[in-house]
Amino acid sequence: MILLKSPSEIVKMRAANRIVAELLDAFVPMIKAGVNTLELDEYATKYITQRGGRPAFKGYTVSGLPPFPAAICASVNEGIVHGIPSAKTILEDGDIIGIDVGVELDGYFGDGARTYGVGSISQAAQKLLDVTKTALQLGIEAAQPNARVGDISHAIQSYVRSQGFYCADNLTGHGIGRALHEDPQIPNIGQAGRGPRLKAGMTIAIEPMVNIGTNRVKERGWEFFTADGSLSAHFEHTIHISASGPEILTVAGENQ
Ligand code: MG
């Protein structure tokens, strides 16, 4: 069931998502060679808690896996999503790292992700980041009231393929609001004009996961990797579909 949000619920979602965006900004100067991903996770837990929120990923359960152990997902290089932070995962110059953050504040959820370069990265890696970010932007622009979910999927997929890259199989965006994951799913691969109709008051997380070499994925517990070991990037915004068009909620600063 797709839950529409009232204006007062949207206010709460802005507040939860603002914490996500500000934390993703705060990581920028921290992402350096020599830093391990557990340090980033510890910083995130402290940051979210000090802002009155709860790290929404910590303890998250899906059937068949232990509860997710961390506040952030940290996915390095061929890691696509759901990477588990570890003191053993030490960033090196030229790496890329996707960080995904979820926050619950006052009963409402925020979710966002960004992929960062560590030091100087290859041209191919930079192109991957640029393409994935643009794919997210195009997906957001397609999220107009009365459009359909497939319009978002098509905008993302057709642009990514036009750039020679691939959307990762079986990994999708989602509705969000009173729960971290609500209906509908927002696939990154799909046909325009298909799927549920988008309505004013819907809140969704759009999140292209883009691989350089293949759409195929391999799983190890929580963690997803590209099947061919090529690089993968992930950018995500939570948005509100307002009567006048999409509003990005994962933005820093006063956005009331
Ligand atoms: Mg998400």
mmCIF file of C-alpha atoms and ligand atoms in Angstrom:
data_model
loop_
_atom_site.group_PDB
_atom_site.id
_atom_site.type_symbol
_atom_site.label_atom_id
_atom_site.label_comp_id
_atom_site.label_asym_id
_atom_site.label_seq_id
_atom_site.Cartn_x
_atom_site.Cartn_y
_atom_site.Cartn_z
ATOM 1 C CA MET A 1 0.000 0.000 0.000
ATOM 2 C CA ILE A 2 1.359 3.431 -0.961
ATOM 3 C CA LEU A 3 0.999 5.909 1.910
ATOM 4 C CA LEU A 4 0.538 9.571 1.023
ATOM 5 C CA LYS A 5 1.969 12.060 3.524
ATOM 6 C CA SER A 6 0.243 15.116 4.927
ATOM 7 C CA PRO A 7 1.994 18.508 5.001
ATOM 8 C CA SER A 8 2.830 18.042 8.695
ATOM 9 C CA GLU A 9 4.381 14.639 7.942
ATOM 10 C CA ILE A 10 6.448 16.225 5.161
ATOM 11 C CA VAL A 11 7.818 18.711 7.702
ATOM 12 C CA LYS A 12 9.006 15.786 9.840
ATOM 13 C CA MET A 13 10.532 14.065 6.854
ATOM 14 C CA ARG A 14 12.457 17.207 5.932
ATOM 15 C CA ALA A 15 13.957 17.214 9.413
ATOM 16 C CA ALA A 16 15.006 13.532 9.298
ATOM 17 C CA ASN A 17 16.425 13.872 5.799
ATOM 18 C CA ARG A 18 18.299 17.059 6.650
ATOM 19 C CA ILE A 19 20.362 15.062 9.165
ATOM 20 C CA VAL A 20 21.177 12.527 6.419
ATOM 21 C CA ALA A 21 22.303 15.275 4.021
ATOM 22 C CA GLU A 22 24.366 17.115 6.611
ATOM 23 C CA LEU A 23 26.115 13.915 7.663
ATOM 24 C CA LEU A 24 26.914 13.102 4.021
ATOM 25 C CA ASP A 25 28.420 16.610 3.751
ATOM 26 C CA ALA A 26 30.367 16.125 6.977
ATOM 27 C CA PHE A 27 32.052 13.042 5.512
ATOM 28 C CA VAL A 28 33.661 15.037 2.676
ATOM 29 C CA PRO A 29 36.767 16.177 4.601
ATOM 30 C CA MET A 30 37.005 12.805 6.408
ATOM 31 C CA ILE A 31 37.277 10.648 3.277
ATOM 32 C CA LYS A 32 41.047 10.232 2.987
ATOM 33 C CA ALA A 33 43.610 7.526 2.464
ATOM 34 C CA GLY A 34 44.300 5.723 5.754
ATOM 35 C CA VAL A 35 40.813 6.129 7.212
ATOM 36 C CA ASN A 36 38.932 2.904 7.916
ATOM 37 C CA THR A 37 35.219 2.512 7.369
ATOM 38 C CA LEU A 38 34.527 1.633 11.020
ATOM 39 C CA GLU A 39 35.748 5.119 11.996
ATOM 40 C CA LEU A 40 33.245 6.597 9.563
ATOM 41 C CA ASP A 41 30.515 4.459 11.091
ATOM 42 C CA GLU A 42 31.377 5.526 14.637
ATOM 43 C CA TYR A 43 31.302 9.162 13.550
ATOM 44 C CA ALA A 44 27.879 8.613 11.963
ATOM 45 C CA THR A 45 26.395 7.007 15.076
ATOM 46 C CA LYS A 46 27.581 9.893 17.234
ATOM 47 C CA TYR A 47 26.423 12.516 14.723
ATOM 48 C CA ILE A 48 22.930 11.082 14.295
ATOM 49 C CA THR A 49 22.429 10.485 18.015
ATOM 50 C CA GLN A 50 23.583 14.002 18.943
ATOM 51 C CA ARG A 51 20.990 15.382 16.530
ATOM 52 C CA GLY A 52 18.263 13.439 18.362
ATOM 53 C CA GLY A 53 17.892 10.777 15.685
ATOM 54 C CA ARG A 54 18.360 7.038 15.571
ATOM 55 C CA PRO A 55 20.616 5.299 13.030
ATOM 56 C CA ALA A 56 17.912 3.513 11.039
ATOM 57 C CA PHE A 57 20.098 0.838 9.461
ATOM 58 C CA LYS A 58 21.474 -0.477 12.765
ATOM 59 C CA GLY A 59 19.540 -3.597 13.689
ATOM 60 C CA TYR A 60 17.592 -3.630 10.409
ATOM 61 C CA THR A 61 16.499 -7.149 9.605
ATOM 62 C CA VAL A 62 15.697 -9.106 6.480
ATOM 63 C CA SER A 63 14.986 -12.816 6.504
ATOM 64 C CA GLY A 64 18.008 -15.080 6.404
ATOM 65 C CA LEU A 65 20.587 -12.531 7.561
ATOM 66 C CA PRO A 66 21.758 -11.301 10.976
ATOM 67 C CA PRO A 67 20.571 -7.765 11.880
ATOM 68 C CA PHE A 68 22.589 -5.104 10.030
ATOM 69 C CA PRO A 69 25.335 -4.133 12.491
ATOM 70 C CA ALA A 70 26.090 -0.512 11.584
ATOM 71 C CA ALA A 71 24.739 3.028 11.122
ATOM 72 C CA ILE A 72 26.081 3.356 7.593
ATOM 73 C CA CYS A 73 26.644 1.091 4.633
ATOM 74 C CA ALA A 74 30.160 1.611 3.282
ATOM 75 C CA SER A 75 30.789 0.007 -0.102
ATOM 76 C CA VAL A 76 34.281 0.365 -1.567
ATOM 77 C CA ASN A 77 35.199 0.040 -5.287
ATOM 78 C CA GLU A 78 33.423 -3.099 -6.605
ATOM 79 C CA GLY A 79 31.086 -2.959 -3.594
ATOM 80 C CA ILE A 80 27.664 -1.868 -4.845
ATOM 81 C CA VAL A 81 25.638 -1.476 -1.645
ATOM 82 C CA HIS A 82 25.231 -2.723 1.953
ATOM 83 C CA GLY A 83 28.958 -2.883 2.700
ATOM 84 C CA ILE A 84 29.562 -3.499 6.402
ATOM 85 C CA PRO A 85 31.984 -1.016 7.986
ATOM 86 C CA SER A 86 35.195 -2.594 9.280
ATOM 87 C CA ALA A 87 38.461 -1.526 10.874
ATOM 88 C CA LYS A 88 40.101 -3.741 8.252
ATOM 89 C CA THR A 89 38.676 -1.763 5.334
ATOM 90 C CA ILE A 90 41.227 1.032 5.029
ATOM 91 C CA LEU A 91 40.718 3.610 2.285
ATOM 92 C CA GLU A 92 43.502 4.023 -0.263
ATOM 93 C CA ASP A 93 44.235 6.789 -2.724
ATOM 94 C CA GLY A 94 42.196 6.196 -5.891
ATOM 95 C CA ASP A 95 39.405 4.222 -4.191
ATOM 96 C CA ILE A 96 35.765 5.172 -4.453
ATOM 97 C CA ILE A 97 33.439 4.649 -1.488
ATOM 98 C CA GLY A 98 29.659 4.718 -1.453
ATOM 99 C CA ILE A 99 28.164 5.701 1.879
ATOM 100 C CA ASP A 100 24.470 5.145 2.541
ATOM 101 C CA VAL A 101 22.837 6.668 5.631
ATOM 102 C CA GLY A 102 19.432 6.111 7.207
ATOM 103 C CA VAL A 103 17.976 8.212 10.029
ATOM 104 C CA GLU A 104 14.774 7.921 12.028
ATOM 105 C CA LEU A 105 13.658 11.139 13.719
ATOM 106 C CA ASP A 106 10.350 11.620 15.484
ATOM 107 C CA GLY A 107 8.845 8.546 13.805
ATOM 108 C CA TYR A 108 9.870 9.463 10.242
ATOM 109 C CA PHE A 109 12.715 8.241 8.085
ATOM 110 C CA GLY A 110 15.410 9.748 5.916
ATOM 111 C CA ASP A 111 17.660 7.862 3.496
ATOM 112 C CA GLY A 112 20.419 9.070 1.229
ATOM 113 C CA ALA A 113 23.710 7.996 -0.306
ATOM 114 C CA ARG A 114 26.697 9.447 -2.060
ATOM 115 C CA THR A 115 29.854 8.025 -3.609
ATOM 116 C CA TYR A 116 33.117 9.800 -2.812
ATOM 117 C CA GLY A 117 36.523 9.629 -4.450
ATOM 118 C CA VAL A 118 39.520 9.047 -2.165
ATOM 119 C CA GLY A 119 42.375 11.380 -3.161
ATOM 120 C CA SER A 120 42.823 11.408 -6.929
ATOM 121 C CA ILE A 121 40.700 8.884 -8.810
ATOM 122 C CA SER A 122 40.918 7.533 -12.365
ATOM 123 C CA GLN A 123 39.076 9.163 -15.250
ATOM 124 C CA ALA A 124 36.877 6.080 -15.523
ATOM 125 C CA ALA A 125 35.949 6.305 -11.845
ATOM 126 C CA GLN A 126 35.174 10.017 -12.181
ATOM 127 C CA LYS A 127 32.966 9.340 -15.189
ATOM 128 C CA LEU A 128 31.147 6.643 -13.201
ATOM 129 C CA LEU A 129 30.443 9.082 -10.366
ATOM 130 C CA ASP A 130 29.292 11.790 -12.793
ATOM 131 C CA VAL A 131 27.016 9.425 -14.723
ATOM 132 C CA THR A 132 25.443 7.988 -11.571
ATOM 133 C CA LYS A 133 24.809 11.441 -10.122
ATOM 134 C CA THR A 134 23.246 12.630 -13.379
ATOM 135 C CA ALA A 135 21.139 9.450 -13.564
ATOM 136 C CA LEU A 136 19.767 10.282 -10.109
ATOM 137 C CA GLN A 137 18.999 13.836 -11.226
ATOM 138 C CA LEU A 138 17.169 12.559 -14.323
ATOM 139 C CA GLY A 139 15.223 10.069 -12.221
ATOM 140 C CA ILE A 140 14.159 12.871 -9.885
ATOM 141 C CA GLU A 141 13.059 15.076 -12.805
ATOM 142 C CA ALA A 142 10.878 12.212 -14.046
ATOM 143 C CA ALA A 143 9.136 11.929 -10.654
ATOM 144 C CA GLN A 144 6.285 14.282 -11.481
ATOM 145 C CA PRO A 145 2.748 13.938 -10.160
ATOM 146 C CA ASN A 146 0.685 11.777 -12.545
ATOM 147 C CA ALA A 147 3.796 10.208 -14.081
ATOM 148 C CA ARG A 148 4.470 6.531 -13.379
ATOM 149 C CA VAL A 149 7.217 4.709 -11.509
ATOM 150 C CA GLY A 150 8.411 3.272 -14.840
ATOM 151 C CA ASP A 151 9.113 6.808 -16.071
ATOM 152 C CA ILE A 152 11.714 7.161 -13.308
ATOM 153 C CA SER A 153 13.215 3.732 -14.083
ATOM 154 C CA HIS A 154 13.353 4.469 -17.810
ATOM 155 C CA ALA A 155 14.996 7.872 -17.305
ATOM 156 C CA ILE A 156 17.738 6.298 -15.186
ATOM 157 C CA GLN A 157 18.321 3.167 -17.250
ATOM 158 C CA SER A 158 18.306 4.803 -20.687
ATOM 159 C CA TYR A 159 20.819 7.456 -19.630
ATOM 160 C CA VAL A 160 23.119 4.939 -17.897
ATOM 161 C CA ARG A 161 23.114 2.651 -20.967
ATOM 162 C CA SER A 162 23.739 5.628 -23.275
ATOM 163 C CA GLN A 163 26.949 6.241 -21.305
ATOM 164 C CA GLY A 164 28.082 2.616 -21.655
ATOM 165 C CA PHE A 165 27.443 1.633 -18.022
ATOM 166 C CA TYR A 166 24.941 -0.716 -16.354
ATOM 167 C CA CYS A 167 22.344 -0.461 -13.597
ATOM 168 C CA ALA A 168 22.841 -3.257 -11.074
ATOM 169 C CA ASP A 169 20.253 -6.040 -11.268
ATOM 170 C CA ASN A 170 17.644 -6.545 -8.551
ATOM 171 C CA LEU A 171 18.489 -3.466 -6.479
ATOM 172 C CA THR A 172 15.846 -0.768 -6.303
ATOM 173 C CA GLY A 173 14.755 2.423 -4.639
ATOM 174 C CA HIS A 174 11.638 2.473 -2.493
ATOM 175 C CA GLY A 175 8.870 4.354 -0.812
ATOM 176 C CA ILE A 176 9.872 5.785 2.572
ATOM 177 C CA GLY A 177 8.203 7.650 5.393
ATOM 178 C CA ARG A 178 6.889 6.021 8.555
ATOM 179 C CA ALA A 179 9.102 3.061 7.669
ATOM 180 C CA LEU A 180 12.521 2.911 6.028
ATOM 181 C CA HIS A 181 11.097 0.823 3.210
ATOM 182 C CA GLU A 182 7.528 1.350 2.031
ATOM 183 C CA ASP A 183 5.718 0.683 -1.220
ATOM 184 C CA PRO A 184 6.285 1.166 -4.070
ATOM 185 C CA GLN A 185 9.608 -0.236 -5.238
ATOM 186 C CA ILE A 186 11.437 2.201 -7.518
ATOM 187 C CA PRO A 187 13.448 0.058 -9.949
ATOM 188 C CA ASN A 188 16.359 1.515 -11.902
ATOM 189 C CA ILE A 189 15.458 -0.601 -14.907
ATOM 190 C CA GLY A 190 12.002 -0.416 -16.471
ATOM 191 C CA GLN A 191 9.657 0.888 -19.118
ATOM 192 C CA ALA A 192 8.201 4.360 -19.362
ATOM 193 C CA GLY A 193 4.446 4.558 -18.811
ATOM 194 C CA ARG A 194 4.372 1.411 -16.634
ATOM 195 C CA GLY A 195 4.012 0.800 -12.931
ATOM 196 C CA PRO A 196 2.183 2.634 -10.143
ATOM 197 C CA ARG A 197 1.081 6.205 -10.799
ATOM 198 C CA LEU A 198 2.937 8.898 -8.860
ATOM 199 C CA LYS A 199 0.795 11.183 -6.734
ATOM 200 C CA ALA A 200 1.333 14.365 -4.769
ATOM 201 C CA GLY A 201 2.157 13.428 -1.171
ATOM 202 C CA MET A 202 4.258 10.392 -2.057
ATOM 203 C CA THR A 203 7.751 10.198 -0.579
ATOM 204 C CA ILE A 204 10.272 7.938 -2.288
ATOM 205 C CA ALA A 205 13.984 7.190 -2.278
ATOM 206 C CA ILE A 206 15.498 7.115 -5.760
ATOM 207 C CA GLU A 207 18.884 5.389 -5.866
ATOM 208 C CA PRO A 208 20.679 4.392 -9.044
ATOM 209 C CA MET A 209 23.429 1.815 -8.473
ATOM 210 C CA VAL A 210 25.644 1.884 -11.541
ATOM 211 C CA ASN A 211 28.419 -0.514 -12.555
ATOM 212 C CA ILE A 212 31.118 0.013 -15.165
ATOM 213 C CA GLY A 213 31.280 -3.500 -16.591
ATOM 214 C CA THR A 214 28.120 -5.526 -15.952
ATOM 215 C CA ASN A 215 24.583 -5.453 -14.620
ATOM 216 C CA ARG A 216 25.234 -8.725 -12.794
ATOM 217 C CA VAL A 217 25.771 -8.764 -9.034
ATOM 218 C CA LYS A 218 27.151 -11.215 -6.518
ATOM 219 C CA GLU A 219 26.130 -11.359 -2.896
ATOM 220 C CA ARG A 220 28.088 -12.177 0.228
ATOM 221 C CA GLY A 221 25.753 -11.965 3.219
ATOM 222 C CA TRP A 222 24.489 -8.375 3.294
ATOM 223 C CA GLU A 223 27.027 -7.138 0.799
ATOM 224 C CA PHE A 224 26.523 -6.776 -2.950
ATOM 225 C CA PHE A 225 29.445 -6.620 -5.403
ATOM 226 C CA THR A 226 29.751 -6.361 -9.175
ATOM 227 C CA ALA A 227 30.036 -9.862 -10.673
ATOM 228 C CA ASP A 228 33.082 -8.836 -12.735
ATOM 229 C CA GLY A 229 34.919 -6.821 -10.074
ATOM 230 C CA SER A 230 34.417 -3.527 -11.945
ATOM 231 C CA LEU A 231 33.707 -0.314 -10.042
ATOM 232 C CA SER A 232 30.218 0.588 -8.844
ATOM 233 C CA ALA A 233 28.691 3.887 -7.668
ATOM 234 C CA HIS A 234 25.539 4.778 -5.756
ATOM 235 C CA PHE A 235 23.765 8.090 -5.251
ATOM 236 C CA GLU A 236 20.427 8.403 -3.462
ATOM 237 C CA HIS A 237 18.004 11.150 -2.526
ATOM 238 C CA THR A 238 14.726 10.952 -0.656
ATOM 239 C CA ILE A 239 12.192 13.118 -2.434
ATOM 240 C CA HIS A 240 8.666 14.382 -1.863
ATOM 241 C CA ILE A 241 6.421 14.477 -4.905
ATOM 242 C CA SER A 242 4.598 17.754 -4.426
ATOM 243 C CA ALA A 243 1.732 19.023 -6.568
ATOM 244 C CA SER A 244 4.223 21.256 -8.370
ATOM 245 C CA GLY A 245 6.925 18.600 -8.859
ATOM 246 C CA PRO A 246 9.693 16.766 -7.004
ATOM 247 C CA GLU A 247 11.222 18.290 -3.871
ATOM 248 C CA ILE A 248 14.537 16.816 -2.698
ATOM 249 C CA LEU A 249 14.355 16.239 1.060
ATOM 250 C CA THR A 250 17.948 15.102 1.570
ATOM 251 C CA VAL A 251 19.361 18.621 1.441
ATOM 252 C CA ALA A 252 21.441 20.387 4.069
ATOM 253 C CA GLY A 253 20.524 23.666 5.729
ATOM 254 C CA GLU A 254 17.186 25.328 6.212
ATOM 255 C CA ASN A 255 14.818 23.953 3.606
ATOM 256 C CA GLN A 256 11.466 24.536 5.203
HETATM 257 MG MG MG B 1 17.435 3.505 0.176
#
